PDB file of N, CA, C and O in Angstrom:
ATOM      1  N   MET A  19      16.506   8.329  20.794  1.00 47.00           N
ATOM      2  CA  MET A  19      15.474   8.154  19.101  1.00 47.00           C
ATOM      3  C   MET A  19      16.667   7.246  18.727  1.00 47.00           C
ATOM      4  O   MET A  19      17.269   8.088  18.171  1.00 47.00           O
ATOM      5  N   GLY A  20      17.029   6.215  18.828  1.00 51.00           N
ATOM      6  CA  GLY A  20      17.551   5.647  17.752  1.00 51.00           C
ATOM      7  C   GLY A  20      17.744   5.087  16.644  1.00 51.00           C
ATOM      8  O   GLY A  20      16.600   5.974  16.169  1.00 51.00           O
ATOM      9  N   LYS A  21      18.477   4.769  16.352  1.00 53.00           N
ATOM     10  CA  LYS A  21      18.506   4.394  14.210  1.00 53.00           C
ATOM     11  C   LYS A  21      16.778   2.596  14.513  1.00 53.00           C
ATOM     12  O   LYS A  21      16.331   2.866  13.078  1.00 53.00           O
ATOM     13  N   ASP A  22      17.237   2.182  15.231  1.00 50.00           N
ATOM     14  CA  ASP A  22      16.322   1.118  14.997  1.00 50.00           C
ATOM     15  C   ASP A  22      15.197   1.476  15.707  1.00 50.00           C
ATOM     16  O   ASP A  22      14.436   0.753  15.053  1.00 50.00           O
ATOM     17  N   SER A  23      14.467   2.481  16.571  1.00 49.00           N
ATOM     18  CA  SER A  23      13.735   2.874  16.742  1.00 49.00           C
ATOM     19  C   SER A  23      12.443   3.150  15.063  1.00 49.00           C
ATOM     20  O   SER A  23      11.365   3.054  14.813  1.00 49.00           O
ATOM     21  N   LYS A  24      13.725   4.298  14.485  1.00 50.00           N
ATOM     22  CA  LYS A  24      12.974   4.685  12.737  1.00 50.00           C
ATOM     23  C   LYS A  24      12.916   3.593  12.622  1.00 50.00           C
ATOM     24  O   LYS A  24      11.911   3.459  11.893  1.00 50.00           O
ATOM     25  N   THR A  25      13.568   2.286  12.387  1.00 50.00           N
ATOM     26  CA  THR A  25      13.278   1.282  11.031  1.00 50.00           C
ATOM     27  C   THR A  25      12.376   0.537  11.100  1.00 50.00           C
ATOM     28  O   THR A  25      11.984   0.770  10.267  1.00 50.00           O
ATOM     29  N   LYS A  26      12.180   0.057  12.872  1.00 55.00           N
ATOM     30  CA  LYS A  26      11.081  -0.278  12.925  1.00 55.00           C
ATOM     31  C   LYS A  26       9.295   0.183  12.595  1.00 55.00           C
ATOM     32  O   LYS A  26       8.547  -0.480  12.535  1.00 55.00           O
ATOM     33  N   ASN A  27       9.623   1.752  13.060  1.00 61.00           N
ATOM     34  CA  ASN A  27       8.280   2.176  12.941  1.00 61.00           C
ATOM     35  C   ASN A  27       7.792   2.019  11.009  1.00 61.00           C
ATOM     36  O   ASN A  27       7.486   2.054  10.896  1.00 61.00           O
ATOM     37  N   GLY A  28       8.784   2.071  10.548  1.00 68.00           N
ATOM     38  CA  GLY A  28       9.280   1.904   8.767  1.00 68.00           C
ATOM     39  C   GLY A  28       8.484   1.251   8.404  1.00 68.00           C
ATOM     40  O   GLY A  28       7.489   1.457   7.373  1.00 68.00           O
ATOM     41  N   VAL A  29       8.966   0.373   8.843  1.00 68.00           N
ATOM     42  CA  VAL A  29       8.877  -1.060   8.440  1.00 68.00           C
ATOM     43  C   VAL A  29       7.794  -1.470   8.635  1.00 68.00           C
ATOM     44  O   VAL A  29       6.687  -2.083   7.568  1.00 68.00           O
ATOM     45  N   SER A  30       7.068  -1.308  10.444  1.00 72.00           N
ATOM     46  CA  SER A  30       5.779  -1.324  10.359  1.00 72.00           C
ATOM     47  C   SER A  30       4.682  -0.920   9.282  1.00 72.00           C
ATOM     48  O   SER A  30       3.664  -1.648   9.479  1.00 72.00           O
ATOM     49  N   LYS A  31       4.463  -0.277   8.645  1.00 77.00           N
ATOM     50  CA  LYS A  31       3.820   0.774   7.531  1.00 77.00           C
ATOM     51  C   LYS A  31       3.845  -0.337   6.456  1.00 77.00           C
ATOM     52  O   LYS A  31       2.212  -0.074   6.093  1.00 77.00           O
ATOM     53  N   PHE A  32       4.520  -1.033   6.421  1.00 80.00           N
ATOM     54  CA  PHE A  32       4.813  -2.330   5.003  1.00 80.00           C
ATOM     55  C   PHE A  32       3.890  -3.757   4.706  1.00 80.00           C
ATOM     56  O   PHE A  32       3.942  -3.919   4.260  1.00 80.00           O
ATOM     57  N   TYR A  33       4.185  -3.536   6.461  1.00 83.00           N
ATOM     58  CA  TYR A  33       4.087  -4.759   6.999  1.00 83.00           C
ATOM     59  C   TYR A  33       3.596  -5.865   8.205  1.00 83.00           C
ATOM     60  O   TYR A  33       3.590  -5.017   8.861  1.00 83.00           O
ATOM     61  N   LYS A  34       3.127  -6.812   8.060  1.00 85.00           N
ATOM     62  CA  LYS A  34       2.584  -7.144   9.744  1.00 85.00           C
ATOM     63  C   LYS A  34       3.110  -8.457   9.544  1.00 85.00           C
ATOM     64  O   LYS A  34       3.384  -9.512   9.217  1.00 85.00           O
ATOM     65  N   ILE A  35       4.137  -8.296  10.924  1.00 84.00           N
ATOM     66  CA  ILE A  35       4.124  -9.512  11.468  1.00 84.00           C
ATOM     67  C   ILE A  35       3.807 -10.223  12.702  1.00 84.00           C
ATOM     68  O   ILE A  35       3.658  -9.597  13.471  1.00 84.00           O
ATOM     69  N   SER A  36       3.372 -11.677  12.517  1.00 85.00           N
ATOM     70  CA  SER A  36       2.722 -12.020  13.209  1.00 85.00           C
ATOM     71  C   SER A  36       3.577 -13.525  13.120  1.00 85.00           C
ATOM     72  O   SER A  36       4.141 -14.257  11.695  1.00 85.00           O
ATOM     73  N   ASP A  37       3.439 -14.354  14.294  1.00 86.00           N
ATOM     74  CA  ASP A  37       4.631 -15.443  14.890  1.00 86.00           C
ATOM     75  C   ASP A  37       5.775 -15.634  14.110  1.00 86.00           C
ATOM     76  O   ASP A  37       6.844 -14.480  13.743  1.00 86.00           O
ATOM     77  N   ASN A  38       5.206 -16.268  13.608  1.00 88.00           N
ATOM     78  CA  ASN A  38       6.653 -16.804  12.170  1.00 88.00           C
ATOM     79  C   ASN A  38       6.098 -16.634  10.267  1.00 88.00           C
ATOM     80  O   ASN A  38       6.853 -16.381   9.066  1.00 88.00           O
ATOM     81  N   ASN A  39       5.514 -15.433  10.048  1.00 90.00           N
ATOM     82  CA  ASN A  39       4.533 -15.017   9.372  1.00 90.00           C
ATOM     83  C   ASN A  39       4.737 -13.105   8.792  1.00 90.00           C
ATOM     84  O   ASN A  39       4.922 -12.641   9.985  1.00 90.00           O
ATOM     85  N   VAL A  40       4.972 -13.289   7.752  1.00 85.00           N
ATOM     86  CA  VAL A  40       5.081 -11.904   7.941  1.00 85.00           C
ATOM     87  C   VAL A  40       4.638 -11.289   6.118  1.00 85.00           C
ATOM     88  O   VAL A  40       4.369 -11.987   5.299  1.00 85.00           O
ATOM     89  N   GLU A  41       3.578 -10.855   6.039  1.00 87.00           N
ATOM     90  CA  GLU A  41       2.036 -10.263   5.452  1.00 87.00           C
ATOM     91  C   GLU A  41       2.654  -8.752   5.002  1.00 87.00           C
ATOM     92  O   GLU A  41       2.988  -8.129   5.861  1.00 87.00           O
ATOM     93  N   ARG A  42       2.226  -8.618   3.328  1.00 85.00           N
ATOM     94  CA  ARG A  42       2.555  -7.744   2.850  1.00 85.00           C
ATOM     95  C   ARG A  42       1.446  -6.317   2.952  1.00 85.00           C
ATOM     96  O   ARG A  42      -0.085  -7.514   3.102  1.00 85.00           O
ATOM     97  N   ILE A  43       1.621  -5.672   3.569  1.00 87.00           N
ATOM     98  CA  ILE A  43      -0.211  -5.076   4.156  1.00 87.00           C
ATOM     99  C   ILE A  43      -0.571  -4.055   2.518  1.00 87.00           C
ATOM    100  O   ILE A  43      -1.539  -3.782   2.363  1.00 87.00           O
ATOM    101  N   LYS A  44       1.164  -2.635   2.254  1.00 88.00           N
ATOM    102  CA  LYS A  44       0.434  -2.383   1.218  1.00 88.00           C
ATOM    103  C   LYS A  44       0.640  -3.287  -0.268  1.00 88.00           C
ATOM    104  O   LYS A  44       1.345  -4.686  -0.686  1.00 88.00           O
ATOM    105  N   ARG A  45       0.117  -2.445  -1.281  1.00 90.00           N
ATOM    106  CA  ARG A  45      -0.079  -3.858  -2.527  1.00 90.00           C
ATOM    107  C   ARG A  45       1.604  -2.836  -3.021  1.00 90.00           C
ATOM    108  O   ARG A  45       2.228  -1.631  -3.309  1.00 90.00           O
ATOM    109  N   GLU A  46       2.476  -3.760  -4.276  1.00 92.00           N
ATOM    110  CA  GLU A  46       3.215  -3.363  -4.211  1.00 92.00           C
ATOM    111  C   GLU A  46       2.725  -3.050  -6.032  1.00 92.00           C
ATOM    112  O   GLU A  46       2.022  -3.551  -6.753  1.00 92.00           O
ATOM    113  N   CYS A  47       3.812  -2.159  -6.671  1.00 94.00           N
ATOM    114  CA  CYS A  47       3.553  -1.363  -8.099  1.00 94.00           C
ATOM    115  C   CYS A  47       4.173  -2.581  -9.112  1.00 94.00           C
ATOM    116  O   CYS A  47       4.827  -3.237  -9.416  1.00 94.00           O
ATOM    117  N   PRO A  48       3.055  -2.822 -10.154  1.00 95.00           N
ATOM    118  CA  PRO A  48       3.738  -4.103 -11.210  1.00 95.00           C
ATOM    119  C   PRO A  48       4.078  -3.228 -11.693  1.00 95.00           C
ATOM    120  O   PRO A  48       4.823  -4.595 -12.262  1.00 95.00           O
ATOM    121  N   ARG A  49       4.396  -2.121 -12.749  1.00 96.00           N
ATOM    122  CA  ARG A  49       5.947  -1.884 -13.528  1.00 96.00           C
ATOM    123  C   ARG A  49       6.878  -2.117 -12.904  1.00 96.00           C
ATOM    124  O   ARG A  49       7.870  -2.351 -13.174  1.00 96.00           O
ATOM    125  N   CYS A  50       7.425  -1.709 -11.144  1.00 94.00           N
ATOM    126  CA  CYS A  50       8.446  -1.486 -10.594  1.00 94.00           C
ATOM    127  C   CYS A  50       9.082  -2.805  -9.830  1.00 94.00           C
ATOM    128  O   CYS A  50       9.988  -2.760  -9.397  1.00 94.00           O
ATOM    129  N   GLY A  51       7.841  -4.025  -9.450  1.00 92.00           N
ATOM    130  CA  GLY A  51       8.724  -4.897  -9.356  1.00 92.00           C
ATOM    131  C   GLY A  51       8.107  -4.694  -7.263  1.00 92.00           C
ATOM    132  O   GLY A  51       7.743  -4.208  -7.314  1.00 92.00           O
ATOM    133  N   LYS A  52       8.819  -5.894  -7.254  1.00 89.00           N
ATOM    134  CA  LYS A  52       9.361  -5.747  -5.338  1.00 89.00           C
ATOM    135  C   LYS A  52       9.959  -4.249  -4.978  1.00 89.00           C
ATOM    136  O   LYS A  52      11.253  -4.526  -5.781  1.00 89.00           O
ATOM    137  N   GLY A  53       8.791  -4.727  -3.444  1.00 86.00           N
ATOM    138  CA  GLY A  53       9.850  -2.992  -3.046  1.00 86.00           C
ATOM    139  C   GLY A  53       9.347  -1.857  -3.109  1.00 86.00           C
ATOM    140  O   GLY A  53       9.537  -1.107  -2.468  1.00 86.00           O
ATOM    141  N   VAL A  54       9.021  -1.732  -4.345  1.00 92.00           N
ATOM    142  CA  VAL A  54       7.591  -0.651  -4.205  1.00 92.00           C
ATOM    143  C   VAL A  54       6.759  -0.537  -3.920  1.00 92.00           C
ATOM    144  O   VAL A  54       5.946  -1.465  -4.625  1.00 92.00           O
ATOM    145  N   PHE A  55       6.361  -0.133  -2.978  1.00 91.00           N
ATOM    146  CA  PHE A  55       4.516   0.163  -2.933  1.00 91.00           C
ATOM    147  C   PHE A  55       4.378   0.946  -3.173  1.00 91.00           C
ATOM    148  O   PHE A  55       4.506   2.208  -3.583  1.00 91.00           O
ATOM    149  N   MET A  56       2.867   0.858  -3.035  1.00 93.00           N
ATOM    150  CA  MET A  56       1.808   2.391  -4.579  1.00 93.00           C
ATOM    151  C   MET A  56       1.024   2.500  -2.637  1.00 93.00           C
ATOM    152  O   MET A  56       0.964   1.976  -2.049  1.00 93.00           O
ATOM    153  N   ALA A  57       0.876   4.293  -3.201  1.00 92.00           N
ATOM    154  CA  ALA A  57       0.354   4.900  -1.990  1.00 92.00           C
ATOM    155  C   ALA A  57      -1.253   4.495  -2.101  1.00 92.00           C
ATOM    156  O   ALA A  57      -1.361   4.318  -3.472  1.00 92.00           O
ATOM    157  N   GLU A  58      -1.246   4.259  -1.130  1.00 92.00           N
ATOM    158  CA  GLU A  58      -3.219   4.996  -1.084  1.00 92.00           C
ATOM    159  C   GLU A  58      -4.396   5.326  -0.164  1.00 92.00           C
ATOM    160  O   GLU A  58      -3.798   6.374   0.327  1.00 92.00           O
ATOM    161  N   HIS A  59      -4.679   6.419  -1.813  1.00 93.00           N
ATOM    162  CA  HIS A  59      -5.337   7.580  -1.810  1.00 93.00           C
ATOM    163  C   HIS A  59      -7.080   7.865  -1.594  1.00 93.00           C
ATOM    164  O   HIS A  59      -7.724   6.136  -1.716  1.00 93.00           O
ATOM    165  N   LYS A  60      -7.913   8.665  -1.516  1.00 92.00           N
ATOM    166  CA  LYS A  60      -9.597   8.090  -1.492  1.00 92.00           C
ATOM    167  C   LYS A  60      -9.862   7.341  -2.420  1.00 92.00           C
ATOM    168  O   LYS A  60     -10.703   6.029  -2.457  1.00 92.00           O
ATOM    169  N   ASP A  61      -9.560   8.114  -3.949  1.00 94.00           N
ATOM    170  CA  ASP A  61      -9.964   6.990  -4.890  1.00 94.00           C
ATOM    171  C   ASP A  61      -8.797   6.397  -5.868  1.00 94.00           C
ATOM    172  O   ASP A  61      -9.688   5.799  -7.059  1.00 94.00           O
ATOM    173  N   ARG A  62      -8.092   5.745  -6.062  1.00 95.00           N
ATOM    174  CA  ARG A  62      -7.075   5.274  -6.167  1.00 95.00           C
ATOM    175  C   ARG A  62      -5.886   4.763  -5.748  1.00 95.00           C
ATOM    176  O   ARG A  62      -5.496   5.226  -4.519  1.00 95.00           O
ATOM    177  N   LEU A  63      -4.798   4.159  -6.068  1.00 94.00           N
ATOM    178  CA  LEU A  63      -4.084   3.532  -5.907  1.00 94.00           C
ATOM    179  C   LEU A  63      -2.555   4.199  -6.951  1.00 94.00           C
ATOM    180  O   LEU A  63      -2.541   4.014  -7.729  1.00 94.00           O
ATOM    181  N   THR A  64      -1.875   4.771  -6.165  1.00 96.00           N
ATOM    182  CA  THR A  64      -0.111   4.717  -6.763  1.00 96.00           C
ATOM    183  C   THR A  64       1.309   5.262  -6.933  1.00 96.00           C
ATOM    184  O   THR A  64       1.565   4.861  -5.057  1.00 96.00           O
ATOM    185  N   CYS A  65       1.906   4.878  -7.506  1.00 95.00           N
ATOM    186  CA  CYS A  65       2.895   4.583  -7.850  1.00 95.00           C
ATOM    187  C   CYS A  65       3.753   5.816  -7.449  1.00 95.00           C
ATOM    188  O   CYS A  65       3.953   7.161  -8.172  1.00 95.00           O
ATOM    189  N   GLY A  66       5.206   6.323  -6.884  1.00 93.00           N
ATOM    190  CA  GLY A  66       5.178   7.216  -6.528  1.00 93.00           C
ATOM    191  C   GLY A  66       6.814   7.252  -7.060  1.00 93.00           C
ATOM    192  O   GLY A  66       7.014   8.503  -7.510  1.00 93.00           O
ATOM    193  N   LYS A  67       7.073   6.281  -7.928  1.00 94.00           N
ATOM    194  CA  LYS A  67       8.106   5.869  -8.721  1.00 94.00           C
ATOM    195  C   LYS A  67       7.727   6.273  -9.821  1.00 94.00           C
ATOM    196  O   LYS A  67       9.120   7.312 -10.984  1.00 94.00           O
ATOM    197  N   CYS A  68       7.152   4.882 -10.585  1.00 96.00           N
ATOM    198  CA  CYS A  68       6.603   5.524 -12.141  1.00 96.00           C
ATOM    199  C   CYS A  68       5.224   6.003 -12.145  1.00 96.00           C
ATOM    200  O   CYS A  68       5.807   6.512 -13.933  1.00 96.00           O
ATOM    201  N   SER A  69       4.689   6.784 -11.525  1.00 94.00           N
ATOM    202  CA  SER A  69       3.371   7.081 -11.613  1.00 94.00           C
ATOM    203  C   SER A  69       1.841   6.426 -12.061  1.00 94.00           C
ATOM    204  O   SER A  69       0.992   6.700 -12.723  1.00 94.00           O
ATOM    205  N   TYR A  70       2.694   5.073 -12.243  1.00 96.00           N
ATOM    206  CA  TYR A  70       1.775   4.041 -12.515  1.00 96.00           C
ATOM    207  C   TYR A  70      -0.055   4.351 -11.234  1.00 96.00           C
ATOM    208  O   TYR A  70       0.453   4.403 -10.083  1.00 96.00           O
ATOM    209  N   THR A  71      -0.921   4.608 -12.053  1.00 96.00           N
ATOM    210  CA  THR A  71      -2.049   4.708 -11.055  1.00 96.00           C
ATOM    211  C   THR A  71      -3.309   3.166 -11.387  1.00 96.00           C
ATOM    212  O   THR A  71      -4.047   2.976 -12.860  1.00 96.00           O
ATOM    213  N   GLU A  72      -4.389   3.212 -10.407  1.00 94.00           N
ATOM    214  CA  GLU A  72      -5.191   2.305 -10.388  1.00 94.00           C
ATOM    215  C   GLU A  72      -6.494   2.959  -9.748  1.00 94.00           C
ATOM    216  O   GLU A  72      -6.097   3.219  -8.235  1.00 94.00           O
ATOM    217  N   PHE A  73      -7.231   3.377 -10.240  1.00 95.00           N
ATOM    218  CA  PHE A  73      -8.863   3.556  -9.921  1.00 95.00           C
ATOM    219  C   PHE A  73      -9.449   3.417  -9.651  1.00 95.00           C
ATOM    220  O   PHE A  73      -9.300   1.771  -9.832  1.00 95.00           O
ATOM    221  N   GLN A  74     -10.238   3.085  -8.248  1.00 88.00           N
ATOM    222  CA  GLN A  74     -11.578   2.534  -7.496  1.00 88.00           C
ATOM    223  C   GLN A  74     -12.199   2.260  -7.512  1.00 88.00           C
ATOM    224  O   GLN A  74     -12.395   4.166  -7.652  1.00 88.00           O
ATOM    225  N   LYS A  75     -12.986   1.795  -8.206  1.00 83.00           N
ATOM    226  CA  LYS A  75     -14.743   1.864  -7.782  1.00 83.00           C
ATOM    227  C   LYS A  75     -15.324   2.192  -6.717  1.00 83.00           C
ATOM    228  O   LYS A  75     -15.111   2.430  -5.685  1.00 83.00           O
ATOM    229  N   GLU A  76     -16.247   3.311  -6.297  1.00 70.00           N
ATOM    230  CA  GLU A  76     -17.124   3.831  -5.864  1.00 70.00           C
ATOM    231  C   GLU A  76     -17.557   3.025  -5.042  1.00 70.00           C
ATOM    232  O   GLU A  76     -18.161   2.390  -5.675  1.00 70.00           O
ATOM    233  N   GLN A  77     -18.047   1.995  -4.075  1.00 60.00           N
ATOM    234  CA  GLN A  77     -18.888   1.360  -3.590  1.00 60.00           C
ATOM    235  C   GLN A  77     -20.110   2.097  -3.414  1.00 60.00           C
ATOM    236  O   GLN A  77     -21.469   1.621  -3.421  1.00 60.00           O
ATOM    237  N   SER A  78     -20.012   3.707  -2.284  1.00 52.00           N
ATOM    238  CA  SER A  78     -21.172   4.330  -1.862  1.00 52.00           C
ATOM    239  C   SER A  78     -21.772   4.586  -2.544  1.00 52.00           C
ATOM    240  O   SER A  78     -22.995   4.605  -2.445  1.00 52.00           O
ATOM    241  N   LYS A  79     -21.806   4.689  -4.158  1.00 52.00           N
ATOM    242  CA  LYS A  79     -22.455   5.129  -4.746  1.00 52.00           C
ATOM    243  C   LYS A  79     -23.555   4.320  -5.234  1.00 52.00           C
ATOM    244  O   LYS A  79     -24.805   4.481  -6.144  1.00 52.00           O
ATOM    245  N   LYS A  80     -22.918   3.030  -5.647  1.00 52.00           N
ATOM    246  CA  LYS A  80     -23.257   1.619  -5.593  1.00 52.00           C
ATOM    247  C   LYS A  80     -24.925   1.485  -4.841  1.00 52.00           C
ATOM    248  O   LYS A  80     -26.218   0.881  -5.104  1.00 52.00           O
ATOM    249  N   ASN A  81     -24.660   1.682  -3.548  1.00 53.00           N
ATOM    250  CA  ASN A  81     -25.346   1.476  -2.340  1.00 53.00           C
ATOM    251  C   ASN A  81     -26.472   2.710  -2.060  1.00 53.00           C
ATOM    252  O   ASN A  81     -27.559   2.292  -1.549  1.00 53.00           O
ATOM    253  N   LYS A  82     -26.499   3.437  -2.821  1.00 54.00           N
ATOM    254  CA  LYS A  82     -27.884   4.236  -2.345  1.00 54.00           C
ATOM    255  C   LYS A  82     -28.300   4.283  -3.507  1.00 54.00           C
ATOM    256  O   LYS A  82     -29.581   4.264  -3.590  1.00 54.00           O
ATOM    257  N   SER A  83     -27.386   3.622  -5.378  1.00 48.00           N
ATOM    258  CA  SER A  83     -28.684   3.676  -5.980  1.00 48.00           C
ATOM    259  C   SER A  83     -30.276   2.533  -5.530  1.00 48.00           C
ATOM    260  O   SER A  83     -29.552   0.786  -5.001  1.00 48.00           O
TER     261      SER A  83
END
């Protein structure tokens, strides 16, 4: 397992590459800027660098009412 295979796997977590287009999959932190991605948790998005957190609304509770 060389250095190239590790780099490819790490990059594929954050970007979708198709044809000549590159799209970001994960959301970037609004405080830290480009290149710092936010972690996706069950009910929130969190930045590991500055601890910025955005809570997501639960869709399942709205559907049950």
